[in-house]
Coordinates of C-alpha atoms in Angstrom, one line a residue:
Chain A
X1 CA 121.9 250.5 8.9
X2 CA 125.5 250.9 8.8
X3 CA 126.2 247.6 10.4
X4 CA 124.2 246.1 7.8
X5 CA 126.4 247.8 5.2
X6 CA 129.6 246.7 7.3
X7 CA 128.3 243.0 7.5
X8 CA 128.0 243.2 3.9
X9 CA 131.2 244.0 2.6
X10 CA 132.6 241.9 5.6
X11 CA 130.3 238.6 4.2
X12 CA 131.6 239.3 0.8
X13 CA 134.9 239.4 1.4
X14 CA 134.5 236.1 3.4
X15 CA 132.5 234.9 0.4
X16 CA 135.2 236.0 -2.1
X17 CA 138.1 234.3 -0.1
X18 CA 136.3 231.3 0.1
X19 CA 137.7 228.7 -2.3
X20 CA 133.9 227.5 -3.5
X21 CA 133.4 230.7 -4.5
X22 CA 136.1 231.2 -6.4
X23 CA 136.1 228.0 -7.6
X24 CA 132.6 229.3 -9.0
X25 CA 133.9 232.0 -10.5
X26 CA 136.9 230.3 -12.7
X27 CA 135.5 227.2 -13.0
X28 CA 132.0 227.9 -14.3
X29 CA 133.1 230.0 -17.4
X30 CA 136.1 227.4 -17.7
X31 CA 133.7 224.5 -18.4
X32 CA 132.2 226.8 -21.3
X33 CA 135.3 227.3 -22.3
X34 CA 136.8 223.9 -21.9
X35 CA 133.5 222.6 -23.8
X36 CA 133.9 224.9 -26.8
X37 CA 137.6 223.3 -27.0
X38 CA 136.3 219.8 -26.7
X39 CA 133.3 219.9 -28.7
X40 CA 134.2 222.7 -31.1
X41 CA 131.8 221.6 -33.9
X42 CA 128.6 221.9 -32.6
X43 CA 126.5 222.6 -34.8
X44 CA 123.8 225.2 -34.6
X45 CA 124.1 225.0 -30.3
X46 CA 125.1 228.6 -29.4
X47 CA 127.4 228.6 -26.3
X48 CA 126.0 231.3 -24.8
X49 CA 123.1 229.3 -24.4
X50 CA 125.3 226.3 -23.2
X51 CA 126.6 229.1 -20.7
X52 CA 122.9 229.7 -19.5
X53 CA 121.8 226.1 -18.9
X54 CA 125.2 225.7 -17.0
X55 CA 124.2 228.4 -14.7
X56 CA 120.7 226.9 -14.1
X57 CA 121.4 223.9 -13.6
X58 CA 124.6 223.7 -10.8
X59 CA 123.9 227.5 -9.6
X60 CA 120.7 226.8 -7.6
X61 CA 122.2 223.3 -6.4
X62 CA 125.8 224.7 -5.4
X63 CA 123.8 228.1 -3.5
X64 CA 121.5 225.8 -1.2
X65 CA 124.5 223.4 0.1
X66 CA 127.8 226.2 0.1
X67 CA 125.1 228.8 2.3
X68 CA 123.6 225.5 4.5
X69 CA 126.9 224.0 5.2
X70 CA 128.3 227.7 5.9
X71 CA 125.4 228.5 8.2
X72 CA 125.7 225.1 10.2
X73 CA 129.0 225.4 10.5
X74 CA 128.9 228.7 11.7
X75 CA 126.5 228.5 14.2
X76 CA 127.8 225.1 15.6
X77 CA 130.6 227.0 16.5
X78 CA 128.9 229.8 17.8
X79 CA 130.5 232.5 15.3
X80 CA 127.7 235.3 15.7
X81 CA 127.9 236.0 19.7
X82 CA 131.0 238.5 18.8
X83 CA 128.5 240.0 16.5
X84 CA 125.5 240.1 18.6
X85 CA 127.0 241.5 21.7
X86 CA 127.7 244.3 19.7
X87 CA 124.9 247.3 17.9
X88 CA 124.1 244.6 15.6
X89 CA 120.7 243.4 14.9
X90 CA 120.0 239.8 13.9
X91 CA 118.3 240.0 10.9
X92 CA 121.4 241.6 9.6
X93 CA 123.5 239.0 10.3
X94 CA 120.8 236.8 8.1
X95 CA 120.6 239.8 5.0
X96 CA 124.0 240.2 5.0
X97 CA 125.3 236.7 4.1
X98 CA 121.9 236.1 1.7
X99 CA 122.7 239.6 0.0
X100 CA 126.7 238.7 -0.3
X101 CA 125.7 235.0 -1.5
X102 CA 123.7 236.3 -3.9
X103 CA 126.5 238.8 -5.1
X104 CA 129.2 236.5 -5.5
X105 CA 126.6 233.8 -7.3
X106 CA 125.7 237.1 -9.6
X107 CA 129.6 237.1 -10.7
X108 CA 129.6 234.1 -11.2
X109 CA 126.4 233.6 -13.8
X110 CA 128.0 236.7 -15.5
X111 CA 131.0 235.4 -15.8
X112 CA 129.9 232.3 -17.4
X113 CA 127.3 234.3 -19.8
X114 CA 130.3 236.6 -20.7
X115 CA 132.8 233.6 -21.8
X116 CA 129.3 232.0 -23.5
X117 CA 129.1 235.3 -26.0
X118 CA 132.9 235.5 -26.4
X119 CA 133.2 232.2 -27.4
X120 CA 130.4 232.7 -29.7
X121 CA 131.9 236.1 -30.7
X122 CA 135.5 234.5 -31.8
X123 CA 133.3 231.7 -33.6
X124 CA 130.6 234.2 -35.2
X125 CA 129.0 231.6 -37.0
X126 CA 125.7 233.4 -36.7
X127 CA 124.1 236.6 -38.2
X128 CA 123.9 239.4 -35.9
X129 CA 120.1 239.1 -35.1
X130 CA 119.9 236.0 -34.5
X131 CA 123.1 236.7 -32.3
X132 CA 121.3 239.5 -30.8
X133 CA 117.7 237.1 -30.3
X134 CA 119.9 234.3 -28.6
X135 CA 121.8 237.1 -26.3
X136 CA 118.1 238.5 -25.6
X137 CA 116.9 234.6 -24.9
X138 CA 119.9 233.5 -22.6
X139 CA 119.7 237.5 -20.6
X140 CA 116.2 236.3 -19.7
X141 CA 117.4 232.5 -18.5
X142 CA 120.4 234.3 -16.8
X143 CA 117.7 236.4 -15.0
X144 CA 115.0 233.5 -14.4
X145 CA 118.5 231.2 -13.1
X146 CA 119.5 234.2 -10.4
X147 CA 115.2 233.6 -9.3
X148 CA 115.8 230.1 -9.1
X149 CA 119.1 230.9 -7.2
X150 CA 118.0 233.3 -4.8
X151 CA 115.3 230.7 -3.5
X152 CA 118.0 228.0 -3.0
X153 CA 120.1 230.4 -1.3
X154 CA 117.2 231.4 1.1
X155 CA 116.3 227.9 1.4
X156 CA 120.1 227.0 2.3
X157 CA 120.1 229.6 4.7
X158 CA 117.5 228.4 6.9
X159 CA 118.2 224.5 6.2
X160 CA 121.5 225.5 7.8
X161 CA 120.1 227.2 10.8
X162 CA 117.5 224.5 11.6
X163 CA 119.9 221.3 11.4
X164 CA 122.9 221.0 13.6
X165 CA 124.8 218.1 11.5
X166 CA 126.5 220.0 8.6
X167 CA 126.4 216.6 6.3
X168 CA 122.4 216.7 7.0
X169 CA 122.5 220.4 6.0
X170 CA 123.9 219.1 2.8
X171 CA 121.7 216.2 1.9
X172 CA 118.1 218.4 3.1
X173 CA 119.6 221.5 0.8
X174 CA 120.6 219.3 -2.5
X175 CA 116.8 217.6 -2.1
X176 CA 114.8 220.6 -0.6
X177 CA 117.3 223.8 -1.9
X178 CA 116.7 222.4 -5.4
X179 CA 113.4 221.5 -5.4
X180 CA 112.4 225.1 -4.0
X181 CA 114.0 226.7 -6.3
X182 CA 112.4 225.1 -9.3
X183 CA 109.4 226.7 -8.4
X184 CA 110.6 229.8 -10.2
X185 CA 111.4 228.2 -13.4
X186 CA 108.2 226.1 -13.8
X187 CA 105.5 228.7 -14.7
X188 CA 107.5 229.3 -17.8
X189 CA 106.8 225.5 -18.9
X190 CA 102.9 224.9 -17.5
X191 CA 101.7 228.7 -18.2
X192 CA 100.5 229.9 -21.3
X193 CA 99.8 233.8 -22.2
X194 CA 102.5 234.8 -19.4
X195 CA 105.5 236.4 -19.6
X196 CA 107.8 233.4 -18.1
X197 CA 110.5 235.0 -16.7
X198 CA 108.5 238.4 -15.5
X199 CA 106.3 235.6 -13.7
X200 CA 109.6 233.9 -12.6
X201 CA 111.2 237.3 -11.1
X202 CA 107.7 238.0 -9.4
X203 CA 107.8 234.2 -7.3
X204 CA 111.2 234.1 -6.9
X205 CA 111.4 237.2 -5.1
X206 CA 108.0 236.6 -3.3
X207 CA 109.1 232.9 -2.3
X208 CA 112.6 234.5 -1.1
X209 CA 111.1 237.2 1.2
X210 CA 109.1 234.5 2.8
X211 CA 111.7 232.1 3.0
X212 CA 114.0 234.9 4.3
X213 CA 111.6 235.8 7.1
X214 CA 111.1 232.2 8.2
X215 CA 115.0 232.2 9.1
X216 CA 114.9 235.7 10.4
X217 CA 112.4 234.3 13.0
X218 CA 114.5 231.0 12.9
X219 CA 117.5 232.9 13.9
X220 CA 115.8 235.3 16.3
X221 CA 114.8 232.0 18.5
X222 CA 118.4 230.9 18.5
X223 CA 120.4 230.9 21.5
X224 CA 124.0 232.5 21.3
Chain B
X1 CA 121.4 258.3 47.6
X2 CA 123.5 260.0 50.2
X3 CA 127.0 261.5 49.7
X4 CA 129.6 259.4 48.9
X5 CA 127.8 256.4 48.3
X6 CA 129.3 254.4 45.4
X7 CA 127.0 253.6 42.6
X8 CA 126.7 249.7 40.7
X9 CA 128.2 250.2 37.3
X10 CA 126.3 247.1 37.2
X11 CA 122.9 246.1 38.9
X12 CA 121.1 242.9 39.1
X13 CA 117.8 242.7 40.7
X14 CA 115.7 239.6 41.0
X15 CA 117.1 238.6 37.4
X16 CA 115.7 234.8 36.8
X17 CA 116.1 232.8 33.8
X18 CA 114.0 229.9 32.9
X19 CA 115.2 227.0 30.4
X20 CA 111.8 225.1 29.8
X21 CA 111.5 223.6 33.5
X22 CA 115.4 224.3 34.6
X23 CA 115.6 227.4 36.5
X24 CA 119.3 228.4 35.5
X25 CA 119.5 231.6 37.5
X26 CA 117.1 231.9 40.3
X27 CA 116.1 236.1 42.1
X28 CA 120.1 237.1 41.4
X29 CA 120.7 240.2 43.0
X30 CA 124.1 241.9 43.1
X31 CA 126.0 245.0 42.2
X32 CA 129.4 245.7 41.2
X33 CA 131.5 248.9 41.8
X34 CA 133.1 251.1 39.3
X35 CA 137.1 249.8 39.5
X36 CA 136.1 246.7 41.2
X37 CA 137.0 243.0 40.2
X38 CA 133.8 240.8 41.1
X39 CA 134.8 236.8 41.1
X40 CA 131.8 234.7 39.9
X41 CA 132.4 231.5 41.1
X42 CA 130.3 228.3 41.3
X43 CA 130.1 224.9 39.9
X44 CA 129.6 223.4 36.2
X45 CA 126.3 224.5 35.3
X46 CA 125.5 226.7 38.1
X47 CA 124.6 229.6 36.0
X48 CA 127.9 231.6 36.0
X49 CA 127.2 231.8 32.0
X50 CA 123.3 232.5 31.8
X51 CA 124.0 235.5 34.2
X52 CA 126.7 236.5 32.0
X53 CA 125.2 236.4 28.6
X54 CA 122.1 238.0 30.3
X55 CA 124.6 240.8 31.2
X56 CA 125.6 241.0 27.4
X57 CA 122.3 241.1 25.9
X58 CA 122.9 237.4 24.6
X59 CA 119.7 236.0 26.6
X60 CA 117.0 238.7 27.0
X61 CA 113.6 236.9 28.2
X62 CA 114.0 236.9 32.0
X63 CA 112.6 238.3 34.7
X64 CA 114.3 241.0 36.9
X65 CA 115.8 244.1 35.9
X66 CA 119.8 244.3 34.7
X67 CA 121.3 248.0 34.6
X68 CA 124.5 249.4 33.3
X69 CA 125.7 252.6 34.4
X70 CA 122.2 253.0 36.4
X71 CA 120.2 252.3 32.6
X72 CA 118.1 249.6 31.3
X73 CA 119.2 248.0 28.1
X74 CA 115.8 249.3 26.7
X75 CA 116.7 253.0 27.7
X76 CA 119.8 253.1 25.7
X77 CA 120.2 250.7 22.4
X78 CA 124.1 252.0 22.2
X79 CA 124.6 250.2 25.8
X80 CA 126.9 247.2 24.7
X81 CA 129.3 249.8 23.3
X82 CA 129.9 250.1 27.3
X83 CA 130.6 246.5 27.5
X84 CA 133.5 244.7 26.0
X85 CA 132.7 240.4 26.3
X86 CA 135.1 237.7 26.5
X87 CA 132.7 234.9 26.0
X88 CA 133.5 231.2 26.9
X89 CA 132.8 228.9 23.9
X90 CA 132.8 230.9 20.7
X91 CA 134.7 230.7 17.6
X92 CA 135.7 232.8 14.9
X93 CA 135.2 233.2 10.6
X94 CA 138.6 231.1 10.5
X95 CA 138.7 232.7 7.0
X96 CA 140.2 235.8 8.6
X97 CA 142.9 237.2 9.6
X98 CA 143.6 238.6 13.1
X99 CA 143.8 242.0 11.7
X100 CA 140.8 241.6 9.7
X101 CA 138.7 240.5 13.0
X102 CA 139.4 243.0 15.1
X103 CA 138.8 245.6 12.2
X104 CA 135.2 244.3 11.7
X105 CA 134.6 243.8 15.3
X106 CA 136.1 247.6 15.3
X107 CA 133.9 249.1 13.0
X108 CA 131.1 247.2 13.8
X109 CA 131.3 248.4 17.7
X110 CA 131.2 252.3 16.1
X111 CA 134.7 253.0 15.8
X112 CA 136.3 254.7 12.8
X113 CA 138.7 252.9 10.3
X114 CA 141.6 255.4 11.6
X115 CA 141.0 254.5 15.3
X116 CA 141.1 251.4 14.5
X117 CA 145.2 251.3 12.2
X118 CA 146.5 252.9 15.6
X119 CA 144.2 250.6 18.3
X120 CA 144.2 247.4 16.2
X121 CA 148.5 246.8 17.0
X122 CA 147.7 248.3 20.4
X123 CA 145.1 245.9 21.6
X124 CA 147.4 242.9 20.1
X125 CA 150.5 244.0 21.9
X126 CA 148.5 244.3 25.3
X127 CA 146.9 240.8 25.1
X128 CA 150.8 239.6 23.6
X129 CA 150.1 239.2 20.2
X130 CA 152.1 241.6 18.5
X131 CA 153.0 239.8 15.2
X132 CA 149.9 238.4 15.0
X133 CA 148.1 240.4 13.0
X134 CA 148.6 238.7 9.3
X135 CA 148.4 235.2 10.3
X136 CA 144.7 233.8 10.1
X137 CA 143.0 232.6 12.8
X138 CA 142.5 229.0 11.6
X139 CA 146.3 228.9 12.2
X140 CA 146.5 230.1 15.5
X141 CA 146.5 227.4 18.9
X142 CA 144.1 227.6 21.3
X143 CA 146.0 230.0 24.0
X144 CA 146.2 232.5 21.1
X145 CA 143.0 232.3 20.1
X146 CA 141.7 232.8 23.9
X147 CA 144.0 236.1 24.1
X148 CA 142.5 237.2 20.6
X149 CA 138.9 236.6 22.5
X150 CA 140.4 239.2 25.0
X151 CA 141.7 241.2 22.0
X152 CA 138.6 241.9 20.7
X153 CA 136.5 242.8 24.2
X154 CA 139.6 245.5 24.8
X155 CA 139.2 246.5 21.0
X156 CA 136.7 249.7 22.1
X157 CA 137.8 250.7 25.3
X158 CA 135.0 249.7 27.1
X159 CA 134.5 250.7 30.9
X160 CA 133.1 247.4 31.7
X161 CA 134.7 244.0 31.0
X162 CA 132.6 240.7 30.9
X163 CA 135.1 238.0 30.7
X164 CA 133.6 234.1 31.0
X165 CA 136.3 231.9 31.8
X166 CA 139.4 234.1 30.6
X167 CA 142.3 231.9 32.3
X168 CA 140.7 228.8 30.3
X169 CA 143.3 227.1 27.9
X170 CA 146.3 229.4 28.6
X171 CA 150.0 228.5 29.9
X172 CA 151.1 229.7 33.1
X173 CA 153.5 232.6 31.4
X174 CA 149.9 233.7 29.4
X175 CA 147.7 233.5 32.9
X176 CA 150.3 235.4 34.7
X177 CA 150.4 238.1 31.7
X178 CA 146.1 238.0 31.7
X179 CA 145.6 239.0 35.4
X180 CA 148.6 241.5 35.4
X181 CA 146.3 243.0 32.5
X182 CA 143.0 242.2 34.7
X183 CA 144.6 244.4 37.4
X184 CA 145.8 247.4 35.4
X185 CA 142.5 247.6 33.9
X186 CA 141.1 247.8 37.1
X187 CA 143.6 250.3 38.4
X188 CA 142.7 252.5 35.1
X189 CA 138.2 252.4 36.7
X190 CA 137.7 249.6 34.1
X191 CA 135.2 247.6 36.1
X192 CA 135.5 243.6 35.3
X193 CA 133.1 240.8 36.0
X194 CA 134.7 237.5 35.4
X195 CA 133.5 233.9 35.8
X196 CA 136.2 231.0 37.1
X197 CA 135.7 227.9 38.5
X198 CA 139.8 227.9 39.3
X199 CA 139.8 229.4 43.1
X200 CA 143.0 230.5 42.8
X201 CA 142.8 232.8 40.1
X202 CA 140.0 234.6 41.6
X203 CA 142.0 234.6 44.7
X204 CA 144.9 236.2 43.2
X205 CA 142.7 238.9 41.4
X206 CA 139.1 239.5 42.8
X207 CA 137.9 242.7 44.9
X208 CA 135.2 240.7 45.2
X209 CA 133.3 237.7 45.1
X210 CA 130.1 236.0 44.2
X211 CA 129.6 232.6 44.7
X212 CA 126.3 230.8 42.9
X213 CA 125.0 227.4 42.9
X214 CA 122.5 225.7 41.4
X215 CA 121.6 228.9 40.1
X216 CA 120.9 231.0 43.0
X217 CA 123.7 233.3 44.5
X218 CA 124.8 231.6 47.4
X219 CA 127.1 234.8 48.7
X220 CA 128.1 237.9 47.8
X221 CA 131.1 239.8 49.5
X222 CA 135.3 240.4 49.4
X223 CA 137.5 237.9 50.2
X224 CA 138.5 239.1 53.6
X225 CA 135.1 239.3 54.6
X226 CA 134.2 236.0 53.5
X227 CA 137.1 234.7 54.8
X228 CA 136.9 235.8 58.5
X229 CA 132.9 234.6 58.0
X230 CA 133.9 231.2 58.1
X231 CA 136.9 231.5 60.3
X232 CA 135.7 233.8 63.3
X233 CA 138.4 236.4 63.5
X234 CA 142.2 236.6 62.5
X235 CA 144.7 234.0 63.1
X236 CA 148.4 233.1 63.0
X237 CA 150.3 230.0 63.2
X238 CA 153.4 230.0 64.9
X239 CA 156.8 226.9 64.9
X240 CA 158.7 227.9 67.9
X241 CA 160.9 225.0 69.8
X242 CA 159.6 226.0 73.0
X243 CA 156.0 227.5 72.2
X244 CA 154.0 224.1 73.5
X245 CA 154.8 224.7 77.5
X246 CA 153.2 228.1 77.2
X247 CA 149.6 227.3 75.4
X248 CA 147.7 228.0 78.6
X249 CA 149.7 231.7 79.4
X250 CA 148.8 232.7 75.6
X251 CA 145.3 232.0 76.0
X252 CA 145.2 233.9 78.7
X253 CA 146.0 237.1 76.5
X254 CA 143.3 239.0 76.6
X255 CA 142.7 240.0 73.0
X256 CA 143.6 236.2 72.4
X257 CA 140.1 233.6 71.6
X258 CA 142.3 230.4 71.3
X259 CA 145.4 228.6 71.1
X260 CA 145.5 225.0 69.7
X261 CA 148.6 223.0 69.9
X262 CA 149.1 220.8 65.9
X263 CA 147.9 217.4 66.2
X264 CA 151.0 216.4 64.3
X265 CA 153.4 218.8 65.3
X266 CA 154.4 219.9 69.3
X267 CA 155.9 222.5 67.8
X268 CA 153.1 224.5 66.2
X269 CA 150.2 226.3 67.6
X270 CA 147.1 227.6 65.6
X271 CA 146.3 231.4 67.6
X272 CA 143.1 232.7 66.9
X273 CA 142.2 236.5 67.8
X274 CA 139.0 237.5 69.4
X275 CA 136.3 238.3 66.5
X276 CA 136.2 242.2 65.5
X277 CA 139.9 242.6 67.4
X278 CA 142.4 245.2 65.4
X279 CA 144.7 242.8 64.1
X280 CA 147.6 245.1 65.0
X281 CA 147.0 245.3 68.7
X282 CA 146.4 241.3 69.0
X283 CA 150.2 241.2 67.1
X284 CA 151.6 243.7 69.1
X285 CA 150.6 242.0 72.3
X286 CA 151.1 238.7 71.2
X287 CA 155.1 239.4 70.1
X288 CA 155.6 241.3 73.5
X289 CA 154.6 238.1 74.8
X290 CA 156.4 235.9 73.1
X291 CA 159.8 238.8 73.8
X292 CA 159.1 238.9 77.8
X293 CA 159.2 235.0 77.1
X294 CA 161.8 234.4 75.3
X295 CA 159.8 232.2 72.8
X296 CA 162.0 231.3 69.7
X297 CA 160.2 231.9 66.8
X298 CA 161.2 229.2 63.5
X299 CA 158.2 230.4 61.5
X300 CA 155.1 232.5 61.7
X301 CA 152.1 233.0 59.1
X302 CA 148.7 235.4 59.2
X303 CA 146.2 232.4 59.2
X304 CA 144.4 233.1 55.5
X305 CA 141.8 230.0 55.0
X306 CA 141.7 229.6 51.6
X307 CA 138.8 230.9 49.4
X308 CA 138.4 226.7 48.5
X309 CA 137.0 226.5 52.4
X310 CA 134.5 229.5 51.8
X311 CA 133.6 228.1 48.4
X312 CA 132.9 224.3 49.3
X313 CA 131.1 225.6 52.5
X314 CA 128.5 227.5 50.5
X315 CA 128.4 225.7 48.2
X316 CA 127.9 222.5 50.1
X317 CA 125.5 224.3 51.8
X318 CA 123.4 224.6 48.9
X319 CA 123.7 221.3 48.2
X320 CA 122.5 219.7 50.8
X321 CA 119.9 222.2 51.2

């Protein structure tokens, strides 16, 4: 298990020096904030909604093809023998980068839901519970996005192990990576009489641990 | 066992390896000593690597049975820590920096963060990185990133080296540097298995040899004994002005097998010693010879074929086979 823990911080920092991830993490609460300047009279339109539709809508997308392209890349130049030749099992290798995706993509929805309620903090155009219902609302699309998110990174994951060309990576994970990860966010729409985003948790974290064992066996296969 | 006998750090038995209908490694069996340099030598594709990352743990469905230190991989899960791997074609996270490699590689091999502040410079000066350490791997040229492969396989101490292809890509002043370090090693009981394909490297450094083709071993043994295999027995050549007129009076010698005038040369005569002679006494008798005779001697060399002979003979061997 320590490995596991070491491959973690070790992915994360890899993640966190990347600049797509940091670019994630300025540039997604910049563009609320650049939209607030632009567009300051808007209305009724709460940014830290805007802030929550911004996440769901690029987070998913940007997960599958950053984790694809990283995962071809990597394995095209055969990164994970140094890993494997030592007490390291490879299923960690695979947890480890989903678990440290997943972290830095966290940040960065937090990030952009933080700016969303300072903006709307500075502006307080609204009465509290309203405030408070809206903060509620966009929580539960912050948390419904991260479902959606965790099945594109998953799906990016093993797009990236099964194709060799990292531009094919790319194209499979903006068509498949997103389409898989609407599955999470569409009971909320068709389903009546459930709770959308408990459903939404529930298959997002069943269609991730399936997903995520499909590459573990992926990656098992895989010659070093 | 009996007293004395020397025990295979490593052990290969019948080890076969499969690719779909390619048999890349076909009934190896060797051993190597504790100390000892073992050569693996063979073509492009002859199964120098499969054997290798069979070795490491990289390729585990075959047949046969592989032991380090007398164990099977499945006996001890904490075996690679034994085994420190230069491998052939691998990269690196370019995101990194040397430091930060060889402290992941560290921890993740079980050593401690303080081993690692005073081995980390250590293992960089040894492989001639020393100021290394900040720069990030994605600047580095190819040579350095070959020694911070070695880097990283000397990172744990490990008392068995797997190196696949080490001399690859470096200058002359960084190959000299790599065997000096193969040899120390060796001198210290750290037993290395390395794969070549350039003769005289392995010539220069090896204890011993294997030589494998078409995935099966073709030969096993040192250099020496390889070497007198294909030549007989021991042999000098000798440039001496006045050597030709006497070609029938050194045959004659009796710890003498031959003496062959140069096609080319009058001067120069190819002596070969009687197979299993002590090279000493055939010397001895051949320079009181050449003393009572007053042969002038211009030049005289021990008669070493060169490991390319052995090589291309077994290997040609299995060729047309």
């Amino acid at each position: 298990m320590k490995s596991l823990f070491i491959l973690l911080w070790d992915e994360f920092r890899g993640f966190a020096k990347s600049k797509t991830v940091i670019a994630l993490w300025i540039g997604m609460p910049l563009v609320i904030i650049v939209m607030h300047f632009l567009n300051p009279v808007q209305g009724d339109f709460p940014m830290t909604l805007f802030s929550g539709i911004v996440i769901a809508s690029i987070g998913g997308l940007l997960a599958a093809v950053i984790l694809s392209s990283t995962m071809a890349n990597e394995i095209n130049a055969n990164v994970y023998a140094l890993f494997l030749i030592r007490p390291v099992k490879r299923w960690q290798i695979v947890i480890a980068k989903y678990i440290a995706f997943m972290f830095s993509l966290t940040i960065a929805a937090l990030l952009s839901f933080t700016s969303g309620i300072i903006v709307d903090l500075i502006q307080s155009p609204l009465p509290s519970e309203v405030f408070k219902a809206i903060i509620s609302y966009s929580f539960e699309n912050l948390l419904i996005s991260l479902s959606a998110m965790s099945i594109a990174c998953a799906a990016g994951l093993v797009i990236g192990m099964l194709v060799k060309s990292v531009a094919m990576a790319v194209i499979l994970s903006i068509y498949l990576g997103q389409q898989m990860s609407v599955i999470a966010i569409l009971p909320g729409y068709f389903l009546e009489n459930v709770d959308p985003w408990f459903f939404s948790i529930g298959i997002g974290l069943a269609a991730t641990v399936i997903i995520l064992a499909l590459g573990i066996f992926v990656f098992q296969k895989k010659q070093f | 066992m009996s007293k004395g006998e020397t025990v295979p750090v490593i052990e290969f038995c019948n080890v076969s390896k499969n690719y779909g209908m390619i048999e890349a490694l076909k009934d190896a069996t060797f051993g190597v000593n504790k100390g000892e340099i073992f050569g693996y030598i063979g073509p492009n594709g002859a199964g120098k690597t499969t054997t290798l990352k069979i070795l490491v743990g990289l390729i585990s469905n075959h047949s046969g049975d592989v032991k380090i230190n007398g164990q099977l991989p499945s006996e001890n899960p904490n075996i690679n820590r034994l085994i420190g791997y230069l491998p052939q074609d691998v990269g690196f996270q370019e995101w990194r920096t040397v430091d930060h490699a060889l402290v992941t590689f560290g921890l993740l091999s079980g050593m401690t963060k303080a081993d690692l502040v005073e081995r980390v410079p250590e293992v960089l000066k040894i492989v001639g990185l020393p100021d290394a350490g900040k720069r990030k791997i994605k600047h580095l040229s190819s040579g350095m990133k070959q020694k911070l492969k070695l880097a990283q396989a000397l990172l744990h101490n490990p008392p068995i080296l797997i190196l696949d292809e080490p001399l690859s890509g470096l200058d002359p002043t960084s190959r000299w540097q790599l065997k000096k370090i193969i040899r120390e090693l060796s001198e210290t009981n750290v037993t290395i298995l390395f794969s070549s394909h350039i003769l005289d490297d392995v010539e220069d450094i090896a204890s011993s040899i294997g030589i494998i083709n078409k995935g099966s071993l073709a030969k096993v043994g040192k250099p020496q004994e390889l070497q007198k295999e294909l030549m007989g027995g021991d042999g000098v050549e000798v440039t001496s002005p006045n050597i030709g007129e006497k070609i029938k009076q050194i045959e004659s010698l009796s710890l003498v097998d031959s003496a062959v005038l140069n096609e080319f040369d009058s001067t120069q005569i190819t002596i070969m010693f009687i197979p299993d002679v002590n090279l000493d006494k055939g010397l001895i008798q051949l320079m009181d010879f050449f003393v009572s005779n007053q042969i002038i001697i211009h030049n005289f060399n021990y008669l070493k074929p060169s490991l390319e002979k052995v090589y291309l003979k077994y290997v040609m061997e299995g060729d047309s086979a």
